[in-house]
Amino acid sequence: MVNKCLFPVAGYGTRFLPATKSMPKEMLPVVNKPLVQYGVEEAIEAGMQDISFITGRGKRAIADHFDISYELEHQIQGTGKEDYLASIRNVLDQGCFSFTRQREMKGLGHAILTGENMIGDNPFGVILSDDLCINQSGDGIMSQMVKLYEQFRCSIVAIMEVPEDQVHKYGVIKGDAMKDGLYRIDSMVEKPKQEDAPSNLAIIGRYILTPDIFNILKDTQPGKNGEIQITDALLKQAERGLVLGYKFQGKRFDCGSVDGFVEATNFCYENIYNAK
Ligand code: UTP
């Protein structure tokens, strides 16, 4: 079914400078786990064992994280510290990891297109790990989306309501509600001004895409900020067929911003780390 997931992690993370000068943003820890590991665990929980990263220069720490550290394993073998490695060992046992580089930062749409060879002619998930998504009362966000994919077999984007003065930070959709929390998208705008936004339903960093998106992306011209926008390609896909917006169950933290990152850290410390 949907067993592949793409992780675009090539961005510069400028909002976290100087921390991200020589360290990938995705390796920043929320309590004791790097952001990207939360995303990978969400993908694996959804049945996506085939994990592909779109990386860039200076991102080697991500590849090292999803590999065995023999020296460390040897050092702590048989000691009480083995438990500290349990979560990443679990991920390594279940996932298969591939990496390719986006050589120029030409936008999220371009990053996704860079993954075409790794994905092939298959539906696939996309997780932006700087959006940390947690659902403590049931399935993870990607699992919820896979269930919908199995029903509708079309591209699906995760959406949430945001305050109207925040819409300029997001791709924003307009659509007809098919049922509670599920919209058939007919319009989409990347980072609109508040007065131009078609709604306050913002796209967050979880997608399931059908592989025809690659040919659409090849024909997509640079849009907002001179970048190839996945929103523009999704709008073309919506004009040709069905694209759904799904209001997911759970919480989302914008860990690409310092405020969201601190909020996520406090939440995870109190509700996950301390609740063990
Ligand atoms: P962002 O614009 O939020 O990430 O892109 P950024 O560029 O790292 O952050 P700032 O604005 O400089 O602080 C959203 C996601 O898309 C990926 C980023 O890594 C991030 O996960 N991305 C974006 C790419 O992989 N390639 C691109 O060309 C653009």
Coordinates of N, CA, C and O in Angstrom, one line a residue, residues 24 26 50 52 59 64 86 106 153 164 177 198 209 216 219 253:
P24 N 22.1 20.2 11.4 CA 20.8 20.3 10.7 C 19.7 20.6 11.7 O 19.7 20.1 12.8
E26 N 16.9 19.6 11.7 CA 16.1 18.4 12.0 C 16.7 17.5 13.1 O 16.1 16.6 13.6
D50 N 9.9 2.3 4.2 CA 10.9 2.8 3.2 C 11.0 4.3 3.3 O 10.2 5.0 2.8
S52 N 12.9 7.8 2.7 CA 13.9 8.5 1.8 C 14.1 9.9 2.2 O 13.1 10.7 2.4
K59 N 24.3 18.1 6.1 CA 23.2 17.3 6.8 C 23.6 15.9 7.1 O 22.8 15.0 7.3
D64 N 24.0 9.7 9.8 CA 24.6 9.0 10.9 C 23.6 8.6 12.0 O 23.8 7.5 12.6
A86 N 17.2 2.4 23.1 CA 16.1 1.5 22.7 C 15.3 2.1 21.5 O 15.0 1.4 20.5
K106 N 15.6 25.0 -4.3 CA 14.6 25.6 -5.2 C 13.2 25.4 -4.7 O 12.2 25.5 -5.5
R153 N -7.9 6.9 -2.6 CA -6.8 6.7 -3.6 C -6.5 8.0 -4.4 O -6.4 8.1 -5.6
E164 N -6.6 34.1 11.6 CA -6.5 34.8 10.2 C -5.3 35.6 10.0 O -4.8 35.7 8.9
A177 N -16.8 20.9 2.0 CA -16.8 19.8 3.0 C -17.5 18.6 2.5 O -18.7 18.7 2.2
P198 N -8.3 32.4 0.9 CA -9.6 31.8 0.6 C -10.3 31.3 1.8 O -11.5 31.0 1.8
L209 N 0.9 11.7 -1.5 CA 0.8 12.2 -2.9 C 0.8 11.0 -3.8 O 1.4 9.9 -3.6
I216 N 3.6 16.7 -13.0 CA 3.1 18.0 -12.8 C 4.2 18.9 -12.3 O 4.3 20.1 -12.7
D219 N 6.5 20.4 -14.8 CA 5.9 21.5 -15.6 C 5.6 22.7 -14.8 O 5.0 23.7 -15.3
F253 N 3.0 21.1 16.2 CA 3.8 22.2 16.7 C 4.7 22.7 15.6 O 5.3 21.8 14.9

